[in-house]
Structures are given as C-alpha cells and as structure tokens.
Amino acid sequence: MKRNFVTDLEEYKNSRDRNFYGQDTRRKIEIAPGIEIGGPRVVLMAGPCSIESEEQFVMTAARVKENGAAIIRGGIYKPRTSPYSFQGIGRAGYSVLDSVRQLGVPVISEILDVRLIDEMAPHVDVFQVGTRNMFNYALLKELGKINKPVLLKRAMMATIEEFLGAAEYILSHGNANVILCERGIRSFDSNTRFCLDLASIPVLREKSDLPIVVDPSHGTGVARYVESMSLAAIAAGADGLLIEVHPNPDKALSDSKQTISCEDFELLASRANQVANAIGRSI
Ligand code: PEP
Ligand code: MN
C-alpha cells in the first residue's frame, strides 16, 4: 500500500495552528461517491457489533440500508474484556465484508493491530480505532501514512485534549481523513455502561474542524436507551451515529444488551430524520 511520509512535522503543526483553531472551518470526509461525513446529511452507520456469518451480516446490512444507513458496521477483530470471550471471526471476515461492499455499500470495521493494516485495508472503507487503542500512538502514526478514512473513538478515560491529540497523530502523519467518535467515558454510576458525554460535541466543534460522530450503543450499554441518545446527539450537532443492530439481539455473540433489532432501527431512523430536519439537516 502507498504510504505518506511526514516531511516536516513542525511545518504541519504551524499550519494547523494558523488555519484551524478558533475558526469555524468544517472538514468533510468522502467515504464513497455520494457519501460524505461532515456535510449537511447526518450519516447513519449501523450493523452488528461482530460479524458472525455471511448470512447474518448481509441480511442485517440489507435491512439497515433500506432504513437509511449509509455505512455498515461489523467487527471481525474484537477487543473483548475477557480473552475467553468471542474474539471475532478474524480473517474469515474479509470475504464477508467484501460481499456487502460488492453491493455498493461501504463498510467500517475495527483495526486492532498495526500489523494488519495492509491486509485489512482492501476490505474496508473506514478503519475504526476503538476506545482501547486511542492511546496506541504507533497504530495511529501508521494509519496516518495511508489515506483511508479513520474513525477514531474517544478512549473511555481520555480528556478531550487527549482525544484531539490522538487525532493529530493521524493527521500529522499525512492522513487528512479523520472522524472523531464520542462513545462515552467511565463514570461512577452503573445504570449505564459508560457516561455518554454529549457535551463533548459542542466542545469538539469549537476546538476542531473534524466531523463528529456519536456511538449511543457503547455510550449507554443498554438497548432501550439507544434511541433517546441518538436523537439527542443529532440535536447537539453530531454528523453521524454508529449503532449496533442485530436481527436477533439476544443471540448476538458480543454486546447483545446494547444491540437493537432491525425493527427498532427502522423506528429510530425515522425519528432521527425528524430531529435532523428540525435543525436543517437530514439522514
Ligand atoms: C465496537 O464498536 O464494537 C467497540 C468495541 O467499540 P469501543 O471501542 O467503543 O468499545
Ligand atoms: Mn460492540
């Protein structure tokens, strides 16, 4: 894969300081022809936490696409809390991702390991960097050397400055296609899995020119709270949502408690469109 090389880091830093901070500039990132994050449309990214089989992924993709998802999510390498939990189908997932891409629908999938960039790149349209890897600067620098869009999730214990610093690692190495994703931070309360920090949306908007996406599935950890947080995120200015959907959430091999059904996604998408319309946007 063709690599970008950093010629002058200092010069890049100066140009960022000059051009971006404190100004109302917005970066738009094209994922595929006609699909842009950071433009007037709010982009829905939906699909299972983990790809389990070709049938499950293709079926879910068709359902969520029909109801307004522009990009399909599906993990094949899973960073699970326990090493004994399902770790994803791994390389067997490349052809499954391809079968959805062949239908003309872009996909996003998590990259866990710097050594997998070249082999995974041909099968994804967006690389997802998960909460646990936001501080993996070696991975971020390597993703900076290619041009494929990267959705960078906020680490569950990162301040906003640390989050923006991580994004700069990718940008300063030559990849301009970075999307920020708020997915919740640790708090002391266990009613929700994380505390979805929606206040970070206006803060990030002020401090950065990058598109901002919200993940209400990991942000709450509870399927029945996903819709209200999705609507709130759009109202607060999010450019997109990343949502876990499964044809049979109770049977999902990962994150089943926070996963919504295809039917619930349909309802969510139509309400999301109404909220988007209210602020002059659409799904
Ligand atoms: C995921 O998107 O399935 C995931 C593991 O997310 P996070 O890194 O936010 O926990
Ligand atoms: Mn998940």
PDB file of C-alpha atoms and ligand atoms in Angstrom:
ATOM      1  CA  MET A   1       0.000   0.000   0.000  1.00  0.00           C
ATOM      2  CA  LYS A   2       1.205   3.514  -0.859  1.00  0.00           C
ATOM      3  CA  ARG A   3       2.449   5.359   2.217  1.00  0.00           C
ATOM      4  CA  ASN A   4       2.547   9.073   3.033  1.00  0.00           C
ATOM      5  CA  PHE A   5       5.780  10.341   4.566  1.00  0.00           C
ATOM      6  CA  VAL A   6       5.958  13.166   7.046  1.00  0.00           C
ATOM      7  CA  THR A   7       8.343  15.695   5.620  1.00  0.00           C
ATOM      8  CA  ASP A   8       8.086  18.421   8.198  1.00  0.00           C
ATOM      9  CA  LEU A   9       6.105  17.857  11.374  1.00  0.00           C
ATOM     10  CA  GLU A  10       6.840  21.360  12.675  1.00  0.00           C
ATOM     11  CA  GLU A  11       5.530  22.934   9.473  1.00  0.00           C
ATOM     12  CA  TYR A  12       2.342  20.831   9.704  1.00  0.00           C
ATOM     13  CA  LYS A  13       1.837  21.888  13.326  1.00  0.00           C
ATOM     14  CA  ASN A  14       2.212  25.551  12.390  1.00  0.00           C
ATOM     15  CA  SER A  15      -0.291  25.196   9.568  1.00  0.00           C
ATOM     16  CA  ARG A  16      -2.809  23.586  11.957  1.00  0.00           C
ATOM     17  CA  ASP A  17      -2.334  26.383  14.473  1.00  0.00           C
ATOM     18  CA  ARG A  18      -2.734  29.006  11.719  1.00  0.00           C
ATOM     19  CA  ASN A  19      -5.672  27.505   9.889  1.00  0.00           C
ATOM     20  CA  PHE A  20      -7.907  25.569  12.180  1.00  0.00           C
ATOM     21  CA  TYR A  21      -8.060  26.547  15.795  1.00  0.00           C
ATOM     22  CA  GLY A  22     -10.677  29.087  16.750  1.00  0.00           C
ATOM     23  CA  GLN A  23     -12.210  29.216  13.284  1.00  0.00           C
ATOM     24  CA  ASP A  24     -15.462  27.827  12.067  1.00  0.00           C
ATOM     25  CA  THR A  25     -13.958  25.531   9.470  1.00  0.00           C
ATOM     26  CA  ARG A  26     -15.537  22.129   8.899  1.00  0.00           C
ATOM     27  CA  ARG A  27     -13.859  19.218   7.206  1.00  0.00           C
ATOM     28  CA  LYS A  28     -15.948  16.928   5.020  1.00  0.00           C
ATOM     29  CA  ILE A  29     -14.782  13.377   4.505  1.00  0.00           C
ATOM     30  CA  GLU A  30     -15.857  11.392   1.483  1.00  0.00           C
ATOM     31  CA  ILE A  31     -16.298   7.706   2.281  1.00  0.00           C
ATOM     32  CA  ALA A  32     -17.665   6.650  -1.113  1.00  0.00           C
ATOM     33  CA  PRO A  33     -19.194   8.545  -4.024  1.00  0.00           C
ATOM     34  CA  GLY A  34     -22.190  10.447  -2.637  1.00  0.00           C
ATOM     35  CA  ILE A  35     -21.468   9.513   0.991  1.00  0.00           C
ATOM     36  CA  GLU A  36     -19.809  12.231   2.974  1.00  0.00           C
ATOM     37  CA  ILE A  37     -19.389  12.701   6.736  1.00  0.00           C
ATOM     38  CA  GLY A  38     -19.356  16.302   7.932  1.00  0.00           C
ATOM     39  CA  GLY A  39     -21.714  17.629   5.250  1.00  0.00           C
ATOM     40  CA  PRO A  40     -25.380  18.574   5.609  1.00  0.00           C
ATOM     41  CA  ARG A  41     -26.544  14.963   5.972  1.00  0.00           C
ATOM     42  CA  VAL A  42     -26.360  13.048   9.224  1.00  0.00           C
ATOM     43  CA  VAL A  43     -24.781   9.705   8.343  1.00  0.00           C
ATOM     44  CA  LEU A  44     -26.142   6.554   9.973  1.00  0.00           C
ATOM     45  CA  MET A  45     -23.637   3.720  10.383  1.00  0.00           C
ATOM     46  CA  ALA A  46     -25.285   0.549  11.603  1.00  0.00           C
ATOM     47  CA  GLY A  47     -24.775  -3.181  11.810  1.00  0.00           C
ATOM     48  CA  PRO A  48     -23.740  -5.878  14.235  1.00  0.00           C
ATOM     49  CA  CYS A  49     -21.071  -5.462  16.877  1.00  0.00           C
ATOM     50  CA  SER A  50     -19.465  -8.615  15.443  1.00  0.00           C
ATOM     51  CA  ILE A  51     -19.802 -10.284  12.089  1.00  0.00           C
ATOM     52  CA  GLU A  52     -20.912 -13.822  12.921  1.00  0.00           C
ATOM     53  CA  SER A  53     -21.658 -15.253   9.487  1.00  0.00           C
ATOM     54  CA  GLU A  54     -22.142 -14.091   5.919  1.00  0.00           C
ATOM     55  CA  GLU A  55     -25.876 -14.610   6.200  1.00  0.00           C
ATOM     56  CA  GLN A  56     -26.176 -12.544   9.405  1.00  0.00           C
ATOM     57  CA  PHE A  57     -24.063  -9.674   8.036  1.00  0.00           C
ATOM     58  CA  VAL A  58     -25.597  -9.452   4.567  1.00  0.00           C
ATOM     59  CA  MET A  59     -29.114  -9.711   5.978  1.00  0.00           C
ATOM     60  CA  THR A  60     -28.520  -7.025   8.611  1.00  0.00           C
ATOM     61  CA  ALA A  61     -26.820  -4.791   6.053  1.00  0.00           C
ATOM     62  CA  ALA A  62     -29.795  -5.024   3.700  1.00  0.00           C
ATOM     63  CA  ARG A  63     -32.260  -4.196   6.475  1.00  0.00           C
ATOM     64  CA  VAL A  64     -30.410  -1.197   7.895  1.00  0.00           C
ATOM     65  CA  LYS A  65     -29.585   0.153   4.443  1.00  0.00           C
ATOM     66  CA  GLU A  66     -33.247   0.004   3.495  1.00  0.00           C
ATOM     67  CA  ASN A  67     -33.967   2.165   6.549  1.00  0.00           C
ATOM     68  CA  GLY A  68     -31.374   4.848   5.962  1.00  0.00           C
ATOM     69  CA  ALA A  69     -27.958   3.512   6.992  1.00  0.00           C
ATOM     70  CA  ALA A  70     -25.302   4.745   4.561  1.00  0.00           C
ATOM     71  CA  ILE A  71     -22.414   2.736   6.009  1.00  0.00           C
ATOM     72  CA  ILE A  72     -22.485  -0.767   7.517  1.00  0.00           C
ATOM     73  CA  ARG A  73     -20.525  -1.623  10.652  1.00  0.00           C
ATOM     74  CA  GLY A  74     -19.224  -5.058  11.543  1.00  0.00           C
ATOM     75  CA  GLY A  75     -16.283  -6.129  13.682  1.00  0.00           C
ATOM     76  CA  ILE A  76     -14.115  -9.093  12.735  1.00  0.00           C
ATOM     77  CA  TYR A  77     -11.355  -8.459  15.291  1.00  0.00           C
ATOM     78  CA  LYS A  78     -12.937  -7.861  18.691  1.00  0.00           C
ATOM     79  CA  PRO A  79     -11.153  -6.320  21.693  1.00  0.00           C
ATOM     80  CA  ARG A  80     -13.061  -8.193  24.423  1.00  0.00           C
ATOM     81  CA  THR A  81     -12.633  -7.584  28.124  1.00  0.00           C
ATOM     82  CA  SER A  82     -12.017 -11.294  28.669  1.00  0.00           C
ATOM     83  CA  PRO A  83      -9.653 -13.262  26.416  1.00  0.00           C
ATOM     84  CA  TYR A  84     -12.079 -16.187  26.771  1.00  0.00           C
ATOM     85  CA  SER A  85     -14.952 -14.272  25.121  1.00  0.00           C
ATOM     86  CA  PHE A  86     -15.637 -14.433  21.385  1.00  0.00           C
ATOM     87  CA  GLN A  87     -12.749 -12.658  19.652  1.00  0.00           C
ATOM     88  CA  GLY A  88     -14.354 -12.182  16.230  1.00  0.00           C
ATOM     89  CA  ILE A  89     -14.119 -14.324  13.113  1.00  0.00           C
ATOM     90  CA  GLY A  90     -10.850 -12.660  12.053  1.00  0.00           C
ATOM     91  CA  ARG A  91      -9.538 -13.175   8.527  1.00  0.00           C
ATOM     92  CA  ALA A  92     -12.577 -15.244   7.584  1.00  0.00           C
ATOM     93  CA  GLY A  93     -14.439 -11.932   7.768  1.00  0.00           C
ATOM     94  CA  TYR A  94     -12.666 -10.319   4.809  1.00  0.00           C
ATOM     95  CA  SER A  95     -14.821 -12.078   2.224  1.00  0.00           C
ATOM     96  CA  VAL A  96     -17.937 -11.296   4.273  1.00  0.00           C
ATOM     97  CA  LEU A  97     -17.080  -7.577   4.305  1.00  0.00           C
ATOM     98  CA  ASP A  98     -16.451  -7.865   0.556  1.00  0.00           C
ATOM     99  CA  SER A  99     -19.890  -9.316  -0.093  1.00  0.00           C
ATOM    100  CA  VAL A 100     -21.532  -6.185   1.326  1.00  0.00           C
ATOM    101  CA  ARG A 101     -19.082  -3.839  -0.400  1.00  0.00           C
ATOM    102  CA  GLN A 102     -19.868  -5.558  -3.703  1.00  0.00           C
ATOM    103  CA  LEU A 103     -23.450  -4.374  -3.291  1.00  0.00           C
ATOM    104  CA  GLY A 104     -22.050  -0.842  -3.371  1.00  0.00           C
ATOM    105  CA  VAL A 105     -22.391  -0.241   0.373  1.00  0.00           C
ATOM    106  CA  PRO A 106     -19.319   0.975   2.291  1.00  0.00           C
ATOM    107  CA  VAL A 107     -18.271  -0.779   5.488  1.00  0.00           C
ATOM    108  CA  ILE A 108     -16.458   0.166   8.690  1.00  0.00           C
ATOM    109  CA  SER A 109     -14.543  -2.338  10.814  1.00  0.00           C
ATOM    110  CA  GLU A 110     -12.135  -2.113  13.732  1.00  0.00           C
ATOM    111  CA  ILE A 111      -8.384  -2.468  13.306  1.00  0.00           C
ATOM    112  CA  LEU A 112      -6.684  -3.806  16.432  1.00  0.00           C
ATOM    113  CA  ASP A 113      -3.146  -4.336  15.315  1.00  0.00           C
ATOM    114  CA  VAL A 114      -0.688  -2.245  13.339  1.00  0.00           C
ATOM    115  CA  ARG A 115       0.471  -5.420  11.561  1.00  0.00           C
ATOM    116  CA  LEU A 116      -2.965  -5.908   9.999  1.00  0.00           C
ATOM    117  CA  ILE A 117      -3.246  -2.561   8.176  1.00  0.00           C
ATOM    118  CA  ASP A 118      -2.139  -3.766   4.738  1.00  0.00           C
ATOM    119  CA  GLU A 119      -4.123  -6.992   4.694  1.00  0.00           C
ATOM    120  CA  MET A 120      -7.311  -5.444   6.064  1.00  0.00           C
ATOM    121  CA  ALA A 121      -7.294  -2.207   4.031  1.00  0.00           C
ATOM    122  CA  PRO A 122      -8.657  -3.689   0.767  1.00  0.00           C
ATOM    123  CA  HIS A 123     -11.753  -4.972   2.605  1.00  0.00           C
ATOM    124  CA  VAL A 124     -12.875  -1.841   4.481  1.00  0.00           C
ATOM    125  CA  ASP A 125     -13.884   1.694   3.565  1.00  0.00           C
ATOM    126  CA  VAL A 126     -13.286   3.113   7.037  1.00  0.00           C
ATOM    127  CA  PHE A 127     -10.888   1.848   9.684  1.00  0.00           C
ATOM    128  CA  GLN A 128     -12.335   2.048  13.198  1.00  0.00           C
ATOM    129  CA  VAL A 129      -9.901   2.645  16.041  1.00  0.00           C
ATOM    130  CA  GLY A 130     -11.571   1.528  19.244  1.00  0.00           C
ATOM    131  CA  THR A 131     -11.608   3.105  22.664  1.00  0.00           C
ATOM    132  CA  ARG A 132      -8.851   0.775  23.878  1.00  0.00           C
ATOM    133  CA  ASN A 133      -6.491   1.774  21.077  1.00  0.00           C
ATOM    134  CA  MET A 134      -6.938   5.546  21.117  1.00  0.00           C
ATOM    135  CA  PHE A 135      -3.662   5.797  23.012  1.00  0.00           C
ATOM    136  CA  ASN A 136      -1.859   3.372  20.678  1.00  0.00           C
ATOM    137  CA  TYR A 137       0.270   6.034  19.043  1.00  0.00           C
ATOM    138  CA  ALA A 138       2.228   3.509  16.959  1.00  0.00           C
ATOM    139  CA  LEU A 139      -1.040   2.372  15.336  1.00  0.00           C
ATOM    140  CA  LEU A 140      -2.217   5.977  14.868  1.00  0.00           C
ATOM    141  CA  LYS A 141       1.017   7.007  13.158  1.00  0.00           C
ATOM    142  CA  GLU A 142       0.803   4.097  10.722  1.00  0.00           C
ATOM    143  CA  LEU A 143      -2.834   4.922   9.936  1.00  0.00           C
ATOM    144  CA  GLY A 144      -1.579   8.435   9.241  1.00  0.00           C
ATOM    145  CA  LYS A 145       0.558   7.101   6.440  1.00  0.00           C
ATOM    146  CA  ILE A 146      -2.370   5.859   4.375  1.00  0.00           C
ATOM    147  CA  ASN A 147      -5.333   7.801   3.040  1.00  0.00           C
ATOM    148  CA  LYS A 148      -8.221   5.592   4.074  1.00  0.00           C
ATOM    149  CA  PRO A 149     -10.692   7.316   6.434  1.00  0.00           C
ATOM    150  CA  VAL A 150     -10.212   6.535  10.130  1.00  0.00           C
ATOM    151  CA  LEU A 151     -12.995   6.759  12.713  1.00  0.00           C
ATOM    152  CA  LEU A 152     -11.211   7.402  15.983  1.00  0.00           C
ATOM    153  CA  LYS A 153     -13.117   6.590  19.150  1.00  0.00           C
ATOM    154  CA  ARG A 154     -12.514   8.501  22.339  1.00  0.00           C
ATOM    155  CA  ALA A 155     -10.721   6.402  24.930  1.00  0.00           C
ATOM    156  CA  MET A 156     -13.019   5.674  27.864  1.00  0.00           C
ATOM    157  CA  MET A 157     -10.676   7.614  30.148  1.00  0.00           C
ATOM    158  CA  ALA A 158      -9.465  10.310  27.766  1.00  0.00           C
ATOM    159  CA  THR A 159      -9.863  14.028  28.233  1.00  0.00           C
ATOM    160  CA  ILE A 160     -10.920  15.970  25.170  1.00  0.00           C
ATOM    161  CA  GLU A 161      -7.358  17.281  24.770  1.00  0.00           C
ATOM    162  CA  GLU A 162      -6.024  13.701  24.777  1.00  0.00           C
ATOM    163  CA  PHE A 163      -8.677  12.737  22.226  1.00  0.00           C
ATOM    164  CA  LEU A 164      -7.727  15.619  19.941  1.00  0.00           C
ATOM    165  CA  GLY A 165      -4.049  14.826  20.438  1.00  0.00           C
ATOM    166  CA  ALA A 166      -4.669  11.271  19.239  1.00  0.00           C
ATOM    167  CA  ALA A 167      -6.428  12.620  16.139  1.00  0.00           C
ATOM    168  CA  GLU A 168      -3.408  14.856  15.449  1.00  0.00           C
ATOM    169  CA  TYR A 169      -1.163  11.780  15.447  1.00  0.00           C
ATOM    170  CA  ILE A 170      -3.058  10.518  12.399  1.00  0.00           C
ATOM    171  CA  LEU A 171      -3.421  13.913  10.718  1.00  0.00           C
ATOM    172  CA  SER A 172       0.184  14.983  11.188  1.00  0.00           C
ATOM    173  CA  HIS A 173       1.418  11.818   9.502  1.00  0.00           C
ATOM    174  CA  GLY A 174      -0.451  12.704   6.341  1.00  0.00           C
ATOM    175  CA  ASN A 175      -3.959  11.240   6.563  1.00  0.00           C
ATOM    176  CA  ALA A 176      -6.494  14.086   6.453  1.00  0.00           C
ATOM    177  CA  ASN A 177      -9.497  11.758   6.727  1.00  0.00           C
ATOM    178  CA  VAL A 178     -10.165  11.520  10.447  1.00  0.00           C
ATOM    179  CA  ILE A 179     -13.625  11.282  12.041  1.00  0.00           C
ATOM    180  CA  LEU A 180     -13.999  11.753  15.806  1.00  0.00           C
ATOM    181  CA  CYS A 181     -16.347   9.395  17.653  1.00  0.00           C
ATOM    182  CA  GLU A 182     -17.696  10.078  21.142  1.00  0.00           C
ATOM    183  CA  ARG A 183     -18.570   6.720  22.724  1.00  0.00           C
ATOM    184  CA  GLY A 184     -18.781   7.523  26.414  1.00  0.00           C
ATOM    185  CA  ILE A 185     -16.357   7.758  29.287  1.00  0.00           C
ATOM    186  CA  ARG A 186     -16.076   5.980  32.612  1.00  0.00           C
ATOM    187  CA  SER A 187     -18.164   7.259  35.468  1.00  0.00           C
ATOM    188  CA  PHE A 188     -19.156   6.077  38.937  1.00  0.00           C
ATOM    189  CA  ASP A 189     -22.697   5.062  38.024  1.00  0.00           C
ATOM    190  CA  SER A 190     -23.574   1.607  36.755  1.00  0.00           C
ATOM    191  CA  ASN A 191     -27.065   2.213  35.328  1.00  0.00           C
ATOM    192  CA  THR A 192     -25.347   2.835  32.027  1.00  0.00           C
ATOM    193  CA  ARG A 193     -22.188   1.095  30.843  1.00  0.00           C
ATOM    194  CA  PHE A 194     -20.414   4.413  30.188  1.00  0.00           C
ATOM    195  CA  CYS A 195     -21.363   8.050  30.574  1.00  0.00           C
ATOM    196  CA  LEU A 196     -22.128   9.309  27.074  1.00  0.00           C
ATOM    197  CA  ASP A 197     -20.555  12.754  27.063  1.00  0.00           C
ATOM    198  CA  LEU A 198     -22.758  14.669  24.639  1.00  0.00           C
ATOM    199  CA  ALA A 199     -21.288  17.944  25.874  1.00  0.00           C
ATOM    200  CA  SER A 200     -18.131  16.920  24.040  1.00  0.00           C
ATOM    201  CA  ILE A 201     -19.938  17.603  20.743  1.00  0.00           C
ATOM    202  CA  PRO A 202     -20.023  21.409  21.031  1.00  0.00           C
ATOM    203  CA  VAL A 203     -16.588  21.390  22.675  1.00  0.00           C
ATOM    204  CA  LEU A 204     -15.050  19.344  19.856  1.00  0.00           C
ATOM    205  CA  ARG A 205     -16.851  21.514  17.326  1.00  0.00           C
ATOM    206  CA  GLU A 206     -15.172  24.565  18.825  1.00  0.00           C
ATOM    207  CA  LYS A 207     -11.717  23.024  19.077  1.00  0.00           C
ATOM    208  CA  SER A 208     -11.517  21.009  15.882  1.00  0.00           C
ATOM    209  CA  ASP A 209     -12.505  21.042  12.235  1.00  0.00           C
ATOM    210  CA  LEU A 210     -13.128  17.269  12.130  1.00  0.00           C
ATOM    211  CA  PRO A 211     -16.536  15.598  11.718  1.00  0.00           C
ATOM    212  CA  ILE A 212     -18.038  14.257  14.935  1.00  0.00           C
ATOM    213  CA  VAL A 213     -19.963  11.003  15.260  1.00  0.00           C
ATOM    214  CA  VAL A 214     -21.646   9.535  18.351  1.00  0.00           C
ATOM    215  CA  ASP A 215     -21.951   5.868  19.380  1.00  0.00           C
ATOM    216  CA  PRO A 216     -25.008   5.596  21.642  1.00  0.00           C
ATOM    217  CA  SER A 217     -24.739   1.785  21.806  1.00  0.00           C
ATOM    218  CA  HIS A 218     -21.440   1.628  23.699  1.00  0.00           C
ATOM    219  CA  GLY A 219     -22.214   5.002  25.275  1.00  0.00           C
ATOM    220  CA  THR A 220     -25.177   3.586  27.189  1.00  0.00           C
ATOM    221  CA  GLY A 221     -24.703  -0.194  27.052  1.00  0.00           C
ATOM    222  CA  VAL A 222     -28.492  -0.561  27.178  1.00  0.00           C
ATOM    223  CA  ALA A 223     -30.589  -1.131  24.032  1.00  0.00           C
ATOM    224  CA  ARG A 224     -33.620   0.784  25.303  1.00  0.00           C
ATOM    225  CA  TYR A 225     -31.585   3.981  25.822  1.00  0.00           C
ATOM    226  CA  VAL A 226     -30.040   3.971  22.351  1.00  0.00           C
ATOM    227  CA  GLU A 227     -32.813   5.862  20.591  1.00  0.00           C
ATOM    228  CA  SER A 228     -33.064   8.791  23.007  1.00  0.00           C
ATOM    229  CA  MET A 229     -29.302   9.312  22.981  1.00  0.00           C
ATOM    230  CA  SER A 230     -29.277   9.083  19.166  1.00  0.00           C
ATOM    231  CA  LEU A 231     -31.842  11.858  18.902  1.00  0.00           C
ATOM    232  CA  ALA A 232     -30.040  13.974  21.487  1.00  0.00           C
ATOM    233  CA  ALA A 233     -26.735  13.538  19.649  1.00  0.00           C
ATOM    234  CA  ILE A 234     -28.241  14.769  16.392  1.00  0.00           C
ATOM    235  CA  ALA A 235     -29.859  17.724  18.160  1.00  0.00           C
ATOM    236  CA  ALA A 236     -26.472  18.576  19.672  1.00  0.00           C
ATOM    237  CA  GLY A 237     -24.828  18.652  16.247  1.00  0.00           C
ATOM    238  CA  ALA A 238     -23.409  15.177  15.605  1.00  0.00           C
ATOM    239  CA  ASP A 239     -22.568  14.465  11.958  1.00  0.00           C
ATOM    240  CA  GLY A 240     -23.384  10.792  12.284  1.00  0.00           C
ATOM    241  CA  LEU A 241     -24.264   7.869  14.533  1.00  0.00           C
ATOM    242  CA  LEU A 242     -22.665   4.446  14.945  1.00  0.00           C
ATOM    243  CA  ILE A 243     -25.296   1.958  16.104  1.00  0.00           C
ATOM    244  CA  GLU A 244     -25.244  -1.768  16.883  1.00  0.00           C
ATOM    245  CA  VAL A 245     -28.064  -3.686  15.183  1.00  0.00           C
ATOM    246  CA  HIS A 246     -28.666  -7.448  15.018  1.00  0.00           C
ATOM    247  CA  PRO A 247     -31.590  -9.454  13.589  1.00  0.00           C
ATOM    248  CA  ASN A 248     -31.842 -11.224  16.945  1.00  0.00           C
ATOM    249  CA  PRO A 249     -30.100  -9.078  19.600  1.00  0.00           C
ATOM    250  CA  ASP A 250     -30.463 -11.687  22.364  1.00  0.00           C
ATOM    251  CA  LYS A 251     -28.406 -14.103  20.295  1.00  0.00           C
ATOM    252  CA  ALA A 252     -25.631 -11.635  19.387  1.00  0.00           C
ATOM    253  CA  LEU A 253     -22.172 -13.030  20.181  1.00  0.00           C
ATOM    254  CA  SER A 254     -20.990  -9.671  21.543  1.00  0.00           C
ATOM    255  CA  ASP A 255     -22.658  -6.623  23.106  1.00  0.00           C
ATOM    256  CA  SER A 256     -26.124  -8.175  22.981  1.00  0.00           C
ATOM    257  CA  LYS A 257     -27.537  -5.982  25.797  1.00  0.00           C
ATOM    258  CA  GLN A 258     -26.899  -2.764  23.907  1.00  0.00           C
ATOM    259  CA  THR A 259     -27.858  -4.057  20.463  1.00  0.00           C
ATOM    260  CA  ILE A 260     -31.185  -3.061  18.903  1.00  0.00           C
ATOM    261  CA  SER A 261     -33.270  -5.075  16.451  1.00  0.00           C
ATOM    262  CA  CYS A 262     -33.740  -4.231  12.767  1.00  0.00           C
ATOM    263  CA  GLU A 263     -37.321  -3.163  13.585  1.00  0.00           C
ATOM    264  CA  ASP A 264     -36.164  -0.801  16.327  1.00  0.00           C
ATOM    265  CA  PHE A 265     -33.559   0.620  13.958  1.00  0.00           C
ATOM    266  CA  GLU A 266     -36.297   1.417  11.470  1.00  0.00           C
ATOM    267  CA  LEU A 267     -38.202   3.433  14.107  1.00  0.00           C
ATOM    268  CA  LEU A 268     -35.031   5.101  15.336  1.00  0.00           C
ATOM    269  CA  ALA A 269     -34.043   6.157  11.815  1.00  0.00           C
ATOM    270  CA  SER A 270     -37.377   7.774  11.084  1.00  0.00           C
ATOM    271  CA  ARG A 271     -37.317   9.747  14.361  1.00  0.00           C
ATOM    272  CA  ALA A 272     -33.680  10.638  13.761  1.00  0.00           C
ATOM    273  CA  ASN A 273     -34.676  12.081  10.416  1.00  0.00           C
ATOM    274  CA  GLN A 274     -37.331  14.244  12.093  1.00  0.00           C
ATOM    275  CA  VAL A 275     -34.804  15.638  14.567  1.00  0.00           C
ATOM    276  CA  ALA A 276     -32.315  16.199  11.749  1.00  0.00           C
ATOM    277  CA  ASN A 277     -34.985  18.069   9.778  1.00  0.00           C
ATOM    278  CA  ALA A 278     -35.686  20.285  12.776  1.00  0.00           C
ATOM    279  CA  ILE A 279     -32.107  21.582  12.640  1.00  0.00           C
ATOM    280  CA  GLY A 280     -31.971  21.887   8.858  1.00  0.00           C
ATOM    281  CA  ARG A 281     -30.317  18.521   8.153  1.00  0.00           C
ATOM    282  CA  SER A 282     -31.499  15.108   7.011  1.00  0.00           C
ATOM    283  CA  ILE A 283     -30.479  11.460   7.235  1.00  0.00           C
TER     284      ILE A 283
HETATM  285  C1  PEP B   1     -17.274  -1.656  18.952  1.00  0.00           C
HETATM  286  O1  PEP B   1     -17.572  -0.693  18.213  1.00  0.00           O
HETATM  287  O2  PEP B   1     -17.813  -2.776  18.862  1.00  0.00           O
HETATM  288  C2  PEP B   1     -16.312  -1.421  20.054  1.00  0.00           C
HETATM  289  C3  PEP B   1     -15.572  -2.403  20.582  1.00  0.00           C
HETATM  290  O3  PEP B   1     -16.318  -0.145  20.468  1.00  0.00           O
HETATM  291  P1  PEP B   1     -15.464   0.596  21.617  1.00  0.00           P
HETATM  292  O4  PEP B   1     -14.057   0.604  21.125  1.00  0.00           O
HETATM  293  O5  PEP B   1     -16.088   1.968  21.657  1.00  0.00           O
HETATM  294  O6  PEP B   1     -15.677  -0.163  22.893  1.00  0.00           O
HETATM  295 MN    MN B   2     -19.590  -3.573  20.325  1.00  0.00          MN
END
